[in-house]
Coordinates of C-alpha atoms and ligand atoms in Angstrom, one line a residue:
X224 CA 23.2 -1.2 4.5
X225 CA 20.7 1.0 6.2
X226 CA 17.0 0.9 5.3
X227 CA 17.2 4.2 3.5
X228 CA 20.3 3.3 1.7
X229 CA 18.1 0.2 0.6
X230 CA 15.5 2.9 -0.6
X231 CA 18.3 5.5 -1.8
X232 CA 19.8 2.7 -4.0
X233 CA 17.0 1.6 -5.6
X234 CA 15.3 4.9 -6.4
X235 CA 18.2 5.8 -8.5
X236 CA 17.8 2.8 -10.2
X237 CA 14.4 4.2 -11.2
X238 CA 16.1 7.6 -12.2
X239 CA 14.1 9.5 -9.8
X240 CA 15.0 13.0 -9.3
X241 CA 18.0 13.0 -7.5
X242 CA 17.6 16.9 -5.6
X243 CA 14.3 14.9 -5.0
X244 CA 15.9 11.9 -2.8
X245 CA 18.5 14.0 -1.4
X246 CA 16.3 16.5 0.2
X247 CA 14.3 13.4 1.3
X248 CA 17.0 12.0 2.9
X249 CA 18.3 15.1 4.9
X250 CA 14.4 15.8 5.9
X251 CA 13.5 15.4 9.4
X252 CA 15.2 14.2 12.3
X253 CA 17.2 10.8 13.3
X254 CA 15.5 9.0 16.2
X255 CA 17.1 7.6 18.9
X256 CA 14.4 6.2 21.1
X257 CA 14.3 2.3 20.0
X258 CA 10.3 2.3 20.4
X259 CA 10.2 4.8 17.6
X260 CA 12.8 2.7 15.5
X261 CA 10.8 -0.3 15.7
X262 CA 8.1 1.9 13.8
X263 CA 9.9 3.0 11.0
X264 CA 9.1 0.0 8.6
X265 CA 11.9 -2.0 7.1
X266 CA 10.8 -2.3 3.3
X267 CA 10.6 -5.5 1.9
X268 CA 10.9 -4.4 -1.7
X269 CA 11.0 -1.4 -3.6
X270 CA 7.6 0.3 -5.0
X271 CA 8.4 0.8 -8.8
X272 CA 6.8 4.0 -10.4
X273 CA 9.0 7.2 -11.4
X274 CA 6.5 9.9 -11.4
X275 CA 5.1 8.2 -8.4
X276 CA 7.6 8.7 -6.0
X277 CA 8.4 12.3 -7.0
X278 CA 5.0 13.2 -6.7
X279 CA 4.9 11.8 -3.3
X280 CA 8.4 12.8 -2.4
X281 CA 7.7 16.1 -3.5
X282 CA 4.3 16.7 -1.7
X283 CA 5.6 15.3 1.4
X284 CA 8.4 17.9 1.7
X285 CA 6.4 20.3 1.2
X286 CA 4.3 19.5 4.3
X287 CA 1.5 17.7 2.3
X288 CA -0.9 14.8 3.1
X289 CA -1.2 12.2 0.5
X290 CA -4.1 10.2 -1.1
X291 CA -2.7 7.1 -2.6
X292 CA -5.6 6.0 -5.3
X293 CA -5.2 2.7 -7.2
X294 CA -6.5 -0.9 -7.7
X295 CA -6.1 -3.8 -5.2
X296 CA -2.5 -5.0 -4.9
X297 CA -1.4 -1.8 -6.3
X298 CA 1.5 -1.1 -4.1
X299 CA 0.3 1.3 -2.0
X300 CA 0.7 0.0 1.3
X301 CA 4.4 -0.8 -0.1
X302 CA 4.9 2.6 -1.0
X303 CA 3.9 4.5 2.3
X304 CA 6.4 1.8 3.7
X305 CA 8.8 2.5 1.5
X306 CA 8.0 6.4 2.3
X307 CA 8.6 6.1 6.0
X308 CA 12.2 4.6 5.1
X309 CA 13.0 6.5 3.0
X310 CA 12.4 9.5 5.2
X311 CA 13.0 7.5 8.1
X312 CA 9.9 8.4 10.0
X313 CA 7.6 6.2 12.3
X314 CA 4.9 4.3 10.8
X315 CA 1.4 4.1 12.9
X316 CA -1.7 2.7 10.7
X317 CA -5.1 3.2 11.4
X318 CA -7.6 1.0 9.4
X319 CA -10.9 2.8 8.3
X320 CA -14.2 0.7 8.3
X321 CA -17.7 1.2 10.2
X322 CA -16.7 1.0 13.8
X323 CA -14.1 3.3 13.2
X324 CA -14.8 6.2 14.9
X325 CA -12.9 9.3 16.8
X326 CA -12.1 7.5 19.9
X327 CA -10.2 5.1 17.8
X328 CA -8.2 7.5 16.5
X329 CA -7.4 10.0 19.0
X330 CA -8.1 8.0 22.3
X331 CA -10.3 6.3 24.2
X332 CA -10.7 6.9 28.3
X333 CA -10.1 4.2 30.1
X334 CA -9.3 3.8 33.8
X335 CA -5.1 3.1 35.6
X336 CA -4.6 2.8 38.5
X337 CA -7.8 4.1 39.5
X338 CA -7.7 7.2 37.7
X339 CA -9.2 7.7 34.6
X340 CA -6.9 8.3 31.8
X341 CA -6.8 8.6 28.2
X342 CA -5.5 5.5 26.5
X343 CA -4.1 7.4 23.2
X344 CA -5.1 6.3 20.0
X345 CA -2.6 5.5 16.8
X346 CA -3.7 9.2 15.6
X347 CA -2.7 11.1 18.8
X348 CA 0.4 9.1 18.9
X349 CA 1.9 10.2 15.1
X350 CA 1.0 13.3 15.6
X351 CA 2.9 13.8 19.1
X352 CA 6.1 12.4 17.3
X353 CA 6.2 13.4 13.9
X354 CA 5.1 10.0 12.5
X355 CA 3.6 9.3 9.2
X356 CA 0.4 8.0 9.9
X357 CA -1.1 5.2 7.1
X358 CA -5.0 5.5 6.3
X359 CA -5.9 2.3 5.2
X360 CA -9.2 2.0 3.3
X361 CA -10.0 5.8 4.0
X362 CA -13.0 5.8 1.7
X363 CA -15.0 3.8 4.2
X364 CA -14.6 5.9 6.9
X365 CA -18.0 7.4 8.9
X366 CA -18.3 11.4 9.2
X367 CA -17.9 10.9 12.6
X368 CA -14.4 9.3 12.4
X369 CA -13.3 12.4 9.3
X370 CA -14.4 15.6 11.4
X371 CA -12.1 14.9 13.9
X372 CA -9.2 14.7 11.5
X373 CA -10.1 17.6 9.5
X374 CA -7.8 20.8 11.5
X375 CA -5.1 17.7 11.9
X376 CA -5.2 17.8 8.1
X377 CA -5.0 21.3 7.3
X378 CA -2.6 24.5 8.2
X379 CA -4.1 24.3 12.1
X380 CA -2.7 20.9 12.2
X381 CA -4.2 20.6 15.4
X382 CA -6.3 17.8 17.1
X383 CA -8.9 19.3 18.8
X384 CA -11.8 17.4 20.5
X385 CA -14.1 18.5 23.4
X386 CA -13.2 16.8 26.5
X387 CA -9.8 16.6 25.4
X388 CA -6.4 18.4 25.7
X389 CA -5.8 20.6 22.7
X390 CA -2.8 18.6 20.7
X391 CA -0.4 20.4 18.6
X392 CA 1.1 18.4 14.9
X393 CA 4.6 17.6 15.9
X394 CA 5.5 19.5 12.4
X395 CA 7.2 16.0 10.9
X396 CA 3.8 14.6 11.4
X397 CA 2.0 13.8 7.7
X398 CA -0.8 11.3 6.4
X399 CA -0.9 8.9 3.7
X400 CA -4.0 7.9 2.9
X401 CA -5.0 4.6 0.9
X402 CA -7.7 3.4 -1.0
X403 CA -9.0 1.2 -3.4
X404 CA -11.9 2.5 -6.3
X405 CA -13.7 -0.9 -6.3
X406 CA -14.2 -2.4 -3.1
X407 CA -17.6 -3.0 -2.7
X408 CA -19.3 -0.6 -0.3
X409 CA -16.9 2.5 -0.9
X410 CA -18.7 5.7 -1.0
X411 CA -17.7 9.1 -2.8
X412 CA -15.3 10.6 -0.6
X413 CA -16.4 13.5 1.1
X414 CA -14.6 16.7 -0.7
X415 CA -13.8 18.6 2.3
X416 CA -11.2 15.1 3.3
X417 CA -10.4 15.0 -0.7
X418 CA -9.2 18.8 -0.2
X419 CA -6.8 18.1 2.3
X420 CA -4.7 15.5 0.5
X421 CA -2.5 15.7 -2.6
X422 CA -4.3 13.0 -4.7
X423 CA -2.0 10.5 -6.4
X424 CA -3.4 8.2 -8.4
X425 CA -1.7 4.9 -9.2
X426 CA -2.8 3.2 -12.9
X427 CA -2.8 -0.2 -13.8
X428 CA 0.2 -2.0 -13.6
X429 CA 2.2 -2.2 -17.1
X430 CA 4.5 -5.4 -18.6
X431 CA 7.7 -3.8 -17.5
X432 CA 7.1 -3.5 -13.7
X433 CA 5.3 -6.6 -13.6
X434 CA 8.3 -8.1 -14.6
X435 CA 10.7 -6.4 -12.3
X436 CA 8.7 -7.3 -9.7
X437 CA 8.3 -10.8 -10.7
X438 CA 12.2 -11.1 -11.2
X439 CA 13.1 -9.2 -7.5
X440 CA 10.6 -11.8 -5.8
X441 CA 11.8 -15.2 -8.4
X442 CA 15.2 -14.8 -8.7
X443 CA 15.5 -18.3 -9.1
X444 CA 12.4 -18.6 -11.8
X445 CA 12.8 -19.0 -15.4
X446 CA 12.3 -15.8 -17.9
X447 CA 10.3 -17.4 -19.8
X448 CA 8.1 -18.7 -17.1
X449 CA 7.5 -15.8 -15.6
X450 CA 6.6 -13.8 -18.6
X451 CA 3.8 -16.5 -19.1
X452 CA 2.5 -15.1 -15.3
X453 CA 2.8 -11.9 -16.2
X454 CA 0.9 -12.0 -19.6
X455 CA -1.4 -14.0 -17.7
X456 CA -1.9 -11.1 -15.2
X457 CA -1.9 -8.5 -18.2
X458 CA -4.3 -10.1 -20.2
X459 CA -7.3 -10.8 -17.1
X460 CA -6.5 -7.2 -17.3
X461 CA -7.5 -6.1 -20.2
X462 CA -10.5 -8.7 -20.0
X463 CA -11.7 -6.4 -16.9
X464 CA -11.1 -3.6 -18.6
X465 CA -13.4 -4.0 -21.7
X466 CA -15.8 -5.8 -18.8
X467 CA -15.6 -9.4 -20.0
X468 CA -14.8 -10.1 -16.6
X469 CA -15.1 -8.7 -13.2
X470 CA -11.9 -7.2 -11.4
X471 CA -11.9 -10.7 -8.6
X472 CA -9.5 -12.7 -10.4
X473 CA -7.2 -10.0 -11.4
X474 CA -5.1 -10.3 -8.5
X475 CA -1.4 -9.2 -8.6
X476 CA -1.4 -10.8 -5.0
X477 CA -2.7 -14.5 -6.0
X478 CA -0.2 -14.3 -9.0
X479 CA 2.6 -14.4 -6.8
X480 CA 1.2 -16.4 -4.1
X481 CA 0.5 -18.6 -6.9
X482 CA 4.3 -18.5 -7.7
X483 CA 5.5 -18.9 -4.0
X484 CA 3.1 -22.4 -3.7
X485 CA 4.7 -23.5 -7.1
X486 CA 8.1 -23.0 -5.5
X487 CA 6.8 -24.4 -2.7
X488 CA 6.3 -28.0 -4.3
X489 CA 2.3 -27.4 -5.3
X490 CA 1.4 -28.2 -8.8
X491 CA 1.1 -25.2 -11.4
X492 CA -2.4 -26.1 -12.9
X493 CA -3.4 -26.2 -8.7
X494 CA -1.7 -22.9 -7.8
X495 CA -3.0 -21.2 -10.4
X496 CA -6.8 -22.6 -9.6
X497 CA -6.4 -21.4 -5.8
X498 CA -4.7 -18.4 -6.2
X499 CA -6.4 -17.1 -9.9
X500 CA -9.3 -18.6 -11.0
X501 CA -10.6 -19.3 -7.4
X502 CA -11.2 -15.9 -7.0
X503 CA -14.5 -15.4 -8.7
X504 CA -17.5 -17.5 -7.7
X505 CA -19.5 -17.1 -10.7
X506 CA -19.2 -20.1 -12.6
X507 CA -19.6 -18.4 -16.4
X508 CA -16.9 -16.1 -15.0
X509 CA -14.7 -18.7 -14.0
X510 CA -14.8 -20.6 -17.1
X511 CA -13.3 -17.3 -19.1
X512 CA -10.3 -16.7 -16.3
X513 CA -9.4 -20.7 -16.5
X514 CA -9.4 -20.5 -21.0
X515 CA -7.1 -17.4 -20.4
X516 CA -4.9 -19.7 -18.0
X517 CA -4.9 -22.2 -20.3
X518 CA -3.3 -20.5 -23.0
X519 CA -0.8 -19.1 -20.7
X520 CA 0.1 -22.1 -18.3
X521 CA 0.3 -25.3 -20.6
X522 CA -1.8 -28.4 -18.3
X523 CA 1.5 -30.5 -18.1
X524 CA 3.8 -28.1 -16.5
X525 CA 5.7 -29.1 -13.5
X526 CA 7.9 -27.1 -11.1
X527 CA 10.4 -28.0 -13.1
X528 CA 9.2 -25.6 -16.1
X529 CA 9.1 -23.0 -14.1
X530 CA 11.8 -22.4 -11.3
X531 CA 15.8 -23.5 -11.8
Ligands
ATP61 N1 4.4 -0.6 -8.5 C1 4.7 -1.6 -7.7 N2 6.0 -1.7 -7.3 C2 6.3 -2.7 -6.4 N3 5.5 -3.7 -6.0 C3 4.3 -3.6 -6.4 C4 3.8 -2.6 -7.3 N4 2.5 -2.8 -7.6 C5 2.2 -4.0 -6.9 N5 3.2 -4.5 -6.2 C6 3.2 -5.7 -5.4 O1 1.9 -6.0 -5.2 C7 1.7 -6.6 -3.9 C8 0.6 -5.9 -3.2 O2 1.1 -4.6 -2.7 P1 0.2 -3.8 -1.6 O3 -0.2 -4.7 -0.5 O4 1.1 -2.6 -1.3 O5 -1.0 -3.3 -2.5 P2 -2.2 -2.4 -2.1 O6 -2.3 -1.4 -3.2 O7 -2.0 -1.8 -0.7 O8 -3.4 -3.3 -2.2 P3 -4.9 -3.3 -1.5 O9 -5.6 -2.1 -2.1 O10 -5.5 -4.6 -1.9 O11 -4.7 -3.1 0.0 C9 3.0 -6.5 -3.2 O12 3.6 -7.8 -3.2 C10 3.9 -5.6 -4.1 O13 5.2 -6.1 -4.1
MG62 MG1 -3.2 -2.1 1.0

């Protein structure tokens, strides 16, 4: 099975629009060149969320960049994966944080041979061959690094930097942005970048998903095991959302590294310490996350409780 099929497949699972995936599928053009293959991401597992992927699918074919908005361990990075596949475009990432800046993304000179050339950056390459370029963390980008972006982002869809050749959008090219609304040291994102996106914002994570997710990565765990994890993740949850707690421990990630450890041979009360309540270093803080695992995860459960 191809990697779109994959994608196809399991989108009709979630009953999304079916014009939707079709015109996905038949978007673009097939590559040939095996460098450009090697980008288009092979998806590891399916980003669940209806309205979510029509939104996307839907602004994408429509020549739109996207702003994927949501809480850590969301899915996003999952879903612009799972975008490329499914349209069967090139992946190149750039990651945005303070040393980020234009020459990063576009290029930097350097010299070959002893000429000076322009050693392109992951920016100039999308854009040359209609890739989808991945934002990562785009709310702690510097002015410096945005300008430059901003006539690649709208109708121009140009790259244009003094000193540099003038570089036309390949018209496949598109940009997912990603970011997260409580890291530490995010800023308001500047409104003229905000403009240029479709803004699709991802909410908290609900019992159903959690549990499709849970089943698709622990076949071999028990139900009722695993709805113990998930309540556990659910109710840290809800304890961050009235502000009991902080968001640290509420970590879709260290719930299922917690899982793959158990699996693994480590001891549940252990797995659970380093991959939940070891999270947050405030003691009073800790002492709340390790009553809710109590209540969840029972002090004398083995492996055995948990996977076949
Ligand atoms: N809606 C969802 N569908 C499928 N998987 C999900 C979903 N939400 C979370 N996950 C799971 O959560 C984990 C983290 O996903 P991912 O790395 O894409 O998150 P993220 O939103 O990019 O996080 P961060 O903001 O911390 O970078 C993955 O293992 C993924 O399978
Ligand atoms: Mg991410």
């Amino acid at each position: 099975m191809t990697d779109s099929s994959y994608i196809e497949n399991k989108l009709k699972e979630q009953q999304v629009s079916a014009g939707l995936i079709r015109d996905a599928l038949n978007w673009g053009r097939k590559e040939t060149d095996p460098v450009l293959i090697d980008r288009i991401p092979k998806p590891a597992g399916v980003f669940y969320g209806k309205e979510i992927w029509e939104m996307c699918i839907a602004a994408i074919l429509e020549g739109e960049n996207i702003l994927l908005s949501g809480p850590k361990a969301s899915g996003k990075n999952v879903l612009a994966d799972d975008l490329c596949a499914l349209f069967g475009r090139p992946q190149w990432n750039a990651s945005f944080h303070v040393n980020t800046d234009s020459s990063t993304l576009i290029g930097t000179d350097t010299f070959i041979d002893n000429e000076v050339k322009l050693r392109r950056g992951s920016v100039y390459e999308c854009a040359v061959h209609g890739g989808f370029g991945v934002f990562d963390e785009i709310n702690m980008a510097k002015n410096d690094a945005l300008v430059v972006l901003h006539s690649a982002l709208d109708y121009r869809k140009i790259i244009d930097v003094p000193g540099y050749e003038k570089i036309s959008l390949d018209p496949l090219t598109r940009f997912i942005g990603t970011m997260n609304y409580d890291y530490a040291g995010t800023r308001e994102l500047n409104e003229a970048l905000v403009s240029r996106f479709m803004v699709v914002d991802i909410p908290p994570i609900g019992t159903d998903i959690l549990m499709k997710i849970l089943h698709d990565d622990f076949p071999d765990a028990k139900d009722k095991a695993l709805e113990q994890f998930a309540g556990l993740f659910l109710d840290l949850q809800e304890k961050a959302e009235h502000s009991e707690i902080s968001t640290k421990s509420v970590d879709l990630r260290g719930i299922l590294a917690a899982l793959r450890t158990i699996r693994r041979g480590l001891s549940p009360q252990a797995a659970v310490k380093i991959g939940v309540s070891g999270k947050t270093f405030d003691q009073y803080e800790k002492e709340i996350v390790e009553d809710v695992i109590r209540l969840r995860i029972p002090e004398d459960w083995t492996r055995e409780e948990i996977f076949e």
